mmCIF file of C-alpha atoms in Angstrom:
data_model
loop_
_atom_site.group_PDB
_atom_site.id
_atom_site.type_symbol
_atom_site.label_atom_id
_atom_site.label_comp_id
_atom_site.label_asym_id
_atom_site.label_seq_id
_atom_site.Cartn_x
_atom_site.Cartn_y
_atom_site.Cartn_z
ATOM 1 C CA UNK A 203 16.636 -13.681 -12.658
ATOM 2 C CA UNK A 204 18.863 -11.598 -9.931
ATOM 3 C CA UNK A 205 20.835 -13.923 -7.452
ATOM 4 C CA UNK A 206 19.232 -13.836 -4.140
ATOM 5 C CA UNK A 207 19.889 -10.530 -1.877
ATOM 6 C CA UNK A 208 18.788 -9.548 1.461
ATOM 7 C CA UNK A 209 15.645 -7.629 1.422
ATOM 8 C CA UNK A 210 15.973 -4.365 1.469
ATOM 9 C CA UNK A 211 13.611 -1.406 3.519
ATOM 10 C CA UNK A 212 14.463 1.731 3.879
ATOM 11 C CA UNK A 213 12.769 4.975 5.408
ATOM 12 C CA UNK A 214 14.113 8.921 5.385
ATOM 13 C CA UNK A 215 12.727 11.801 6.136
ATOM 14 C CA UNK A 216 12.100 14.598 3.285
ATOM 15 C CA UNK A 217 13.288 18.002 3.504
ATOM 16 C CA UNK A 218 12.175 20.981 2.106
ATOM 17 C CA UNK A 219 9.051 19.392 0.702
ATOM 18 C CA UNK A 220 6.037 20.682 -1.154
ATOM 19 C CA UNK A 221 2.962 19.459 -2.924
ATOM 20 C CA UNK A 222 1.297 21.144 -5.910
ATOM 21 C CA UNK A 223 -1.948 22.801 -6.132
ATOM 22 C CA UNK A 224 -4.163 19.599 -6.275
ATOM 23 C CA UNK A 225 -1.455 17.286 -3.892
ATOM 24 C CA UNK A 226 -0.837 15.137 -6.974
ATOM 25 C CA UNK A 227 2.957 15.710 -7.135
ATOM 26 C CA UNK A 228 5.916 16.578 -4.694
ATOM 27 C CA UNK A 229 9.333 18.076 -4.736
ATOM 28 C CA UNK A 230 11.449 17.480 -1.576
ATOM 29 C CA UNK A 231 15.346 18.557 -1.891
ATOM 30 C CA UNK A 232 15.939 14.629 -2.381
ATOM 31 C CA UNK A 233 13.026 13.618 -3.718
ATOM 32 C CA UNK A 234 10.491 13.714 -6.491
ATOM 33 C CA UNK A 235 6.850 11.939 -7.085
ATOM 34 C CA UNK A 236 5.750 13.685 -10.072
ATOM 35 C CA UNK A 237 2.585 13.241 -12.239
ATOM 36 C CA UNK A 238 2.001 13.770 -15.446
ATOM 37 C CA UNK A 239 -1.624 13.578 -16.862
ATOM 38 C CA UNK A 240 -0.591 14.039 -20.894
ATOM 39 C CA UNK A 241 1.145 10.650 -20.103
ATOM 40 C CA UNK A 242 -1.178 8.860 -17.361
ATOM 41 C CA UNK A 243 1.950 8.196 -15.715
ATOM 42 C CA UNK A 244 3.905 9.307 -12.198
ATOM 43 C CA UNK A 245 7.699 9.462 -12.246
ATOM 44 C CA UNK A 246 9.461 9.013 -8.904
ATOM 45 C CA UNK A 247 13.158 10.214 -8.271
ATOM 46 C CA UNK A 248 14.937 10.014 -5.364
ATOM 47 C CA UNK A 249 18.338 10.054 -3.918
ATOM 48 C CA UNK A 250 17.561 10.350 0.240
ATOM 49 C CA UNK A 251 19.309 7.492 0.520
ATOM 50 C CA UNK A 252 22.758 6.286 -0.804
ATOM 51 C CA UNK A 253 21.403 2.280 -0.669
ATOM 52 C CA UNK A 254 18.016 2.604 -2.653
ATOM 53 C CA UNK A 255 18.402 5.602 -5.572
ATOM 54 C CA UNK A 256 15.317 5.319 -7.208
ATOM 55 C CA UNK A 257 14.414 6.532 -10.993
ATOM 56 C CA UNK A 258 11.196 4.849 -12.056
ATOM 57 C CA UNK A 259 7.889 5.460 -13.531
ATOM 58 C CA UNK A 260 4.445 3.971 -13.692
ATOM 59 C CA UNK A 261 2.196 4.514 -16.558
ATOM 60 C CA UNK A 262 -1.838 3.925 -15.806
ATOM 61 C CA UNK A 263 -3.026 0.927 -18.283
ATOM 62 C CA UNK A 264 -6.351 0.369 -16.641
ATOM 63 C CA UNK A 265 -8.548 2.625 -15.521
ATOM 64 C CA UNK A 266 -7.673 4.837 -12.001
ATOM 65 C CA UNK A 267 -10.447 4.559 -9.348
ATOM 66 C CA UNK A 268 -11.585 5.977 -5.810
ATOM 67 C CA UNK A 269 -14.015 4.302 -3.461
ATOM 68 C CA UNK A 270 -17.282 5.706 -3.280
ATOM 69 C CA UNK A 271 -18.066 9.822 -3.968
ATOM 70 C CA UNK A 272 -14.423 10.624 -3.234
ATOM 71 C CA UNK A 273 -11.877 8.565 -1.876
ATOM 72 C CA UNK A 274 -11.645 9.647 1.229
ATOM 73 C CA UNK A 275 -12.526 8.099 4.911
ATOM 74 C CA UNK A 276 -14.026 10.889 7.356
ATOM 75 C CA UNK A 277 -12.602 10.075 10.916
ATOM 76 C CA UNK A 278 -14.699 11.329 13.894
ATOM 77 C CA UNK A 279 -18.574 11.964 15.176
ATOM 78 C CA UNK A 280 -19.840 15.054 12.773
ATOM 79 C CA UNK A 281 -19.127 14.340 9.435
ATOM 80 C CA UNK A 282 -19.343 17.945 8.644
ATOM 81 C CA UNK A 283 -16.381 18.062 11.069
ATOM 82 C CA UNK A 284 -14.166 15.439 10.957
ATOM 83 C CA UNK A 285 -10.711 14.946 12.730
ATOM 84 C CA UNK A 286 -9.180 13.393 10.471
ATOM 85 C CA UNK A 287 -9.176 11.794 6.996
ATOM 86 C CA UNK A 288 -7.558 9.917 4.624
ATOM 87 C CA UNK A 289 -7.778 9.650 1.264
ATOM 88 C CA UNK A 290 -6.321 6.711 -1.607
ATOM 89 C CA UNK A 291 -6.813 6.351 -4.975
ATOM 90 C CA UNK A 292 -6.010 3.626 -7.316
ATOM 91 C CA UNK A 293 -4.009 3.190 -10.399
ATOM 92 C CA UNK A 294 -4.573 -1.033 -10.269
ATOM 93 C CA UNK A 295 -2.208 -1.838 -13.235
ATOM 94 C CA UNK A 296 0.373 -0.027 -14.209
ATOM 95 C CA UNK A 297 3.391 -0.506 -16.860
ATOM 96 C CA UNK A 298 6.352 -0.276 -14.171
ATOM 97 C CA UNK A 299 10.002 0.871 -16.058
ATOM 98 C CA UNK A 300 13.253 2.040 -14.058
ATOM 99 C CA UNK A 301 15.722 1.030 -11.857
ATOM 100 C CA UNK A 302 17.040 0.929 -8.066
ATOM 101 C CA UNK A 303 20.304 1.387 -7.395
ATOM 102 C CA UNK A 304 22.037 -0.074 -3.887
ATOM 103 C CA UNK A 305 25.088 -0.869 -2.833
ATOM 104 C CA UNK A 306 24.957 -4.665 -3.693
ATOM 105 C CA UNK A 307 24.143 -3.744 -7.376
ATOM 106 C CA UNK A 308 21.138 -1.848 -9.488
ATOM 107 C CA UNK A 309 18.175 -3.832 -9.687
ATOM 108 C CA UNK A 310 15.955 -3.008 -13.012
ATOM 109 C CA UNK A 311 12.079 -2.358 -11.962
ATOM 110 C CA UNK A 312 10.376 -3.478 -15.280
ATOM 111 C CA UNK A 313 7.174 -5.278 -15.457
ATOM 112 C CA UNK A 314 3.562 -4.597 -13.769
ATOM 113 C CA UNK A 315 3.342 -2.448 -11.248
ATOM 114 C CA UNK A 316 0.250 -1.023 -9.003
ATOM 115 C CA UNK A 317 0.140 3.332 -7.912
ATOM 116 C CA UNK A 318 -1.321 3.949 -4.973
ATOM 117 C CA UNK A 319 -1.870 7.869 -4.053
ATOM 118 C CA UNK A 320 -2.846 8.467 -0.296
ATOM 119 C CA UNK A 321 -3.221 11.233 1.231
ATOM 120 C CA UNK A 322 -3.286 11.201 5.334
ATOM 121 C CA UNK A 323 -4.191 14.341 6.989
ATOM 122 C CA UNK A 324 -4.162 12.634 10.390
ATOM 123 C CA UNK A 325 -1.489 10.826 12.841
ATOM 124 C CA UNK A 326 -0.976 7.358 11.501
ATOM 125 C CA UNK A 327 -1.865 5.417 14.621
ATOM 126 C CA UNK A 328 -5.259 6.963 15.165
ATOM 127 C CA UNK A 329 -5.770 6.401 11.482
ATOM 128 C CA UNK A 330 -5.126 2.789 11.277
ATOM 129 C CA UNK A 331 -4.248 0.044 13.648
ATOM 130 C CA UNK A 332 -3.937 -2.956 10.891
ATOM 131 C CA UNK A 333 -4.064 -3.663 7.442
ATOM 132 C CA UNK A 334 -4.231 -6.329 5.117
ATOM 133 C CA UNK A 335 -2.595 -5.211 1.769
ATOM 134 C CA UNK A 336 -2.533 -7.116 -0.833
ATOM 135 C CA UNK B 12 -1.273 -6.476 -5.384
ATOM 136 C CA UNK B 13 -1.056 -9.739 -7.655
ATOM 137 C CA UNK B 14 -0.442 -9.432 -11.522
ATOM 138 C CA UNK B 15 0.077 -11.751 -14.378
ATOM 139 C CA UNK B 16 -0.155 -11.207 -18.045
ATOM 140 C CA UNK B 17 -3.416 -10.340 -18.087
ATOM 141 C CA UNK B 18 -4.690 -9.549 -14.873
ATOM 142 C CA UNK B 19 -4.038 -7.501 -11.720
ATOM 143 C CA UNK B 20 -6.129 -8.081 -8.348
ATOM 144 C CA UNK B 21 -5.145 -5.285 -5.597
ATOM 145 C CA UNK B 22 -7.010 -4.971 -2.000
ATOM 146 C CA UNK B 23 -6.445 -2.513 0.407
ATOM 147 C CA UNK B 24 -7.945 -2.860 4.628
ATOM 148 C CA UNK B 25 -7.820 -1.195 7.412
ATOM 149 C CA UNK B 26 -8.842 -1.555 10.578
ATOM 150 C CA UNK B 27 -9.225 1.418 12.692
ATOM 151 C CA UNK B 28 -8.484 1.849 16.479
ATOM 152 C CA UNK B 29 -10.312 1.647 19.260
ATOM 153 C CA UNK B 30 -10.470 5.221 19.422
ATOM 154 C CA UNK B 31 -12.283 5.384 15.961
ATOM 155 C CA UNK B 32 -14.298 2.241 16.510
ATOM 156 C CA UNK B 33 -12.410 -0.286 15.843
ATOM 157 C CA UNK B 34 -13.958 -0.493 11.955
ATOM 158 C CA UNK B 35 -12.906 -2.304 8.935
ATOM 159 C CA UNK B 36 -12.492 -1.046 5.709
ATOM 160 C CA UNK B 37 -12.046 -3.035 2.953
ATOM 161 C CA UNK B 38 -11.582 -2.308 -1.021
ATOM 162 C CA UNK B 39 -10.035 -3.962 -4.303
ATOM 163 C CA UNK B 40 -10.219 -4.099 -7.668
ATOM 164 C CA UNK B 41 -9.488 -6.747 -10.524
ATOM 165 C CA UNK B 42 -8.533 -5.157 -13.811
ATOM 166 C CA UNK B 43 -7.436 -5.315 -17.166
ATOM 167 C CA UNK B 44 -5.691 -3.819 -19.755
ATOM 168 C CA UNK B 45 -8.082 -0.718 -20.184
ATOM 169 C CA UNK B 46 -11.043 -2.045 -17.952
ATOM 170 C CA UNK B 47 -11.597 -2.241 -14.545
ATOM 171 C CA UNK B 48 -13.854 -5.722 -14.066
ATOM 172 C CA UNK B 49 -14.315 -5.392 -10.295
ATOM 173 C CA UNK B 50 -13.719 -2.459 -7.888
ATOM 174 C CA UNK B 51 -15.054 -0.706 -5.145
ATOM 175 C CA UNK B 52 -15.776 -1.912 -1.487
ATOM 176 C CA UNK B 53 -15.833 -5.553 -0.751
ATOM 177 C CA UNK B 54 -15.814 -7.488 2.319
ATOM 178 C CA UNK B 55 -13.106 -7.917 5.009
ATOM 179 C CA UNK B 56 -9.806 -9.938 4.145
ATOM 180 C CA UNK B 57 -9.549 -13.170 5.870
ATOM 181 C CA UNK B 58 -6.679 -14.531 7.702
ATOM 182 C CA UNK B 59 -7.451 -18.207 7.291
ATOM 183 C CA UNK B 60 -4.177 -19.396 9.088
ATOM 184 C CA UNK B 61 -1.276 -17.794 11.801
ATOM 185 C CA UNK B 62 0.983 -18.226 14.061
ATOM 186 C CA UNK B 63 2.237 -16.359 16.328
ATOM 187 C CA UNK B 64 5.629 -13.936 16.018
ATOM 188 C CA UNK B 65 7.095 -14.819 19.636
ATOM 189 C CA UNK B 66 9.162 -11.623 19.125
ATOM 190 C CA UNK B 67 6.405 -8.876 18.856
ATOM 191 C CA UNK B 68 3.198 -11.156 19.792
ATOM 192 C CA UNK B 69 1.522 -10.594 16.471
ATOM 193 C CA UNK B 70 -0.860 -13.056 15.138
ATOM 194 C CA UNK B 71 1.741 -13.471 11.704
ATOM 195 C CA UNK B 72 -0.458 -14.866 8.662
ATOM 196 C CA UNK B 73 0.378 -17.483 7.294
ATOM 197 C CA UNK B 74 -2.599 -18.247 5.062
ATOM 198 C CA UNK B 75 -5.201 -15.647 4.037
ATOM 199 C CA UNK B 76 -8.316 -15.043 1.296
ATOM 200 C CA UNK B 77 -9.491 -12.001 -0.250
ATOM 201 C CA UNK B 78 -12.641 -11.960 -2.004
ATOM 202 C CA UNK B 79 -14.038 -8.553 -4.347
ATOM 203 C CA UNK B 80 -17.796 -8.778 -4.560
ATOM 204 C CA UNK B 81 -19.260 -6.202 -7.129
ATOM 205 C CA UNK B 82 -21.033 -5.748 -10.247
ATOM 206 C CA UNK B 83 -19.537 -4.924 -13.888
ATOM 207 C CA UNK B 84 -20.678 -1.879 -15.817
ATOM 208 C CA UNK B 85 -23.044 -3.922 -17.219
ATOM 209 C CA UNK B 86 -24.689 -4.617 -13.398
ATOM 210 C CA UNK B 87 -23.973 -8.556 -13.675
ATOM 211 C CA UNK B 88 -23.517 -9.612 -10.009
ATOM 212 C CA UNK B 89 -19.338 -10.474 -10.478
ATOM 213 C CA UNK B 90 -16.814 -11.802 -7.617
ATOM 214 C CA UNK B 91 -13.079 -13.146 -7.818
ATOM 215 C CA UNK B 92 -10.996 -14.325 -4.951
ATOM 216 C CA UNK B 93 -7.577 -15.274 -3.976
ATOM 217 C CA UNK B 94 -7.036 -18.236 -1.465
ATOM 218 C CA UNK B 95 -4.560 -19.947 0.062
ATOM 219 C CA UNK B 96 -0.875 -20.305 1.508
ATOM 220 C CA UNK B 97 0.801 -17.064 1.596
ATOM 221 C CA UNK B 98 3.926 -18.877 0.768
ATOM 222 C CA UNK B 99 7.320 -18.192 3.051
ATOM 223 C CA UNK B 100 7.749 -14.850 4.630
ATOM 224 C CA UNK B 101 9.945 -12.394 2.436
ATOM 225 C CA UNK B 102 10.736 -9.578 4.692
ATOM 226 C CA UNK B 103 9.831 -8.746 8.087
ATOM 227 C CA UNK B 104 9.815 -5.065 8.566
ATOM 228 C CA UNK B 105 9.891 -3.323 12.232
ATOM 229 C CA UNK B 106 8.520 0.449 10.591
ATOM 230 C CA UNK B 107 9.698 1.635 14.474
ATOM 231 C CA UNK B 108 13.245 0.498 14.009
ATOM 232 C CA UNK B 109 14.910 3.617 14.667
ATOM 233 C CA UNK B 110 13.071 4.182 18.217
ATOM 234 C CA UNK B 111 14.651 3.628 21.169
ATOM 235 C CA UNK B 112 13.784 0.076 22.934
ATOM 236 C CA UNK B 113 12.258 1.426 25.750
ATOM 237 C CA UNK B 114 10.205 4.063 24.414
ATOM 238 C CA UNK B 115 8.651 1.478 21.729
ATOM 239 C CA UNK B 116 7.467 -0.824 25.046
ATOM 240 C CA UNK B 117 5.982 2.331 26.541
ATOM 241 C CA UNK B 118 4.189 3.177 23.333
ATOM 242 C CA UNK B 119 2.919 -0.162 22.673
ATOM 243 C CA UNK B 120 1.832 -0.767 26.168
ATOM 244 C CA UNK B 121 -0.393 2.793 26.550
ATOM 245 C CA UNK B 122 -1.567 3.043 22.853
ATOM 246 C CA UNK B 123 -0.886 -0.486 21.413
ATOM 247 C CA UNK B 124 0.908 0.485 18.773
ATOM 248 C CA UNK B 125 3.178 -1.654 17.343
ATOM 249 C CA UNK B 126 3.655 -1.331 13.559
ATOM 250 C CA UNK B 127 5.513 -4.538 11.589
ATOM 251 C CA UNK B 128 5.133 -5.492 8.115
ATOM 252 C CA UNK B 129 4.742 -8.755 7.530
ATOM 253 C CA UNK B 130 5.863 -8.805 3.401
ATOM 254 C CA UNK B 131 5.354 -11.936 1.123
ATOM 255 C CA UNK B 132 5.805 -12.368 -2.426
ATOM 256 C CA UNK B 133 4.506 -14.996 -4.655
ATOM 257 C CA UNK B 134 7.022 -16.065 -7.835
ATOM 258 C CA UNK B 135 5.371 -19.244 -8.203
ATOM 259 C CA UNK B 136 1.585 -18.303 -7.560
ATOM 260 C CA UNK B 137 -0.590 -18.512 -11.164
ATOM 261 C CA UNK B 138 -3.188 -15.843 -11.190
ATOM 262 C CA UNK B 139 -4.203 -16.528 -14.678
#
């Protein structure tokens, strides 16, 4: 067991980012979220910032899911129409292997792990106003 | 999201904004190795117990339940739940940190919003 540390948050903005064809994966000149179906797994890099260098990956061991016909929630009066949506989808149990790297020491990320994949094609505050997450 | 050996149990809700109807949404799943037991839309997370943050006026929770209501593949009527104390406070996250003081008051008194993550973590909890 690590000694106890401060917790740790951090937040950058990407540069230079793009999604592939289906929005499964990204490349950003810092970062990476990459999937890879031949290994039900995602692999995220990144190096945006000096305190928490990520190189991990989670690999699907029960079954990815999407609330009801596809994932997403329409936002607005015409549902032909909407405003805005979002959409998540689940990968509830993962195998979790890698590590995080800060200044006070690299912490290994091995265990269980959950993937969440959300897309929001809308402003964040007009999406949601709370959440319970757990 | 809460694992153990055998067993994960994630929920995910939102509550829209006035704006958008102020409506809940509310999903989770309880899985295994290879089988999902329980997912799909369940009803709204509870927050049995607060107090309030005196910095940010947030109701904090301090003890919550979550309940997934669903059938199996094999259409038997199914539920889990997780209950209780949510345990001490890990983090406390202010996602608007980097915005000036006085432009955070201004949003949060036109639009009301006023993101914080409340984080806790469980090392003692049995799931299973």
């Amino acid at each position: 067991m690590a000694a106890e540390m401060e917790p740790l948050w951090t937040t950058d903005t990407l540069e230079d980012w793009k999604f592939d064809e289906n929005k499964y994966s990204l490349q950003a000149s810092k970062c990476s979220v990459e999937f890879s179906e031949a290994d039900s797994s995602y692999t995220i890099k990144s190096t945006a910032n000096p305190n928490s260098i990520l190189d991990m990956k989670f690999r699907k061991t029960a079954p990815g899911y999407l609330i009801g016909k596809d994932g997403t929630s329409y936002y607005g009066t015409d549902q032909n129409n909407p405003w805005g949506r979002v959409r998540h989808a689940f990968w509830p149990r993962c195998e979790a292997e890698g590590s995080l790297r800060t200044k006070n020491g690299t912490i290994k990320l091995n265990g269980r792990g959950t993937f969440v994949h959300a897309l929001q094609g809308m402003k964040p505050h007009h999406a949601g106003w709370s959440w319970s997450y757990s | 999201m809460m694992h153990c050996m055998t067993h994960s149990f994630l929920f995910l809700e939102y509550t829209t904004p006035p704006s958008y109807g102020s409506t809940t949404i509310s999903s989770g799943s309880l899985s295994v190795d290879g089988k999902l037991i329980i997912a799909g839309p369940t009803t709204a997370a509870s927050h049995t117990e607060t107090k309030e943050d005196t910095e940010n006026g947030w109701p904090q929770p301090t003890a919550a339940r979550f309940t997934l209501k669903g059938a199996t593949k094999a259409d038997k009527a199914s539920s889990a739940e997780i209950n209780g104390s949510l345990g001490g406070l890990a983090d406390k996250v202010d996602v608007m940190a980097e915005v000036p003081g006085f432009i955070k008051q201004i949003v949060a008194g036109a639009v009301g919003t006023k993101p914080y993550i409340y984080q806790v973590s469980f090392p003692y909890l049995r799931l299973c």
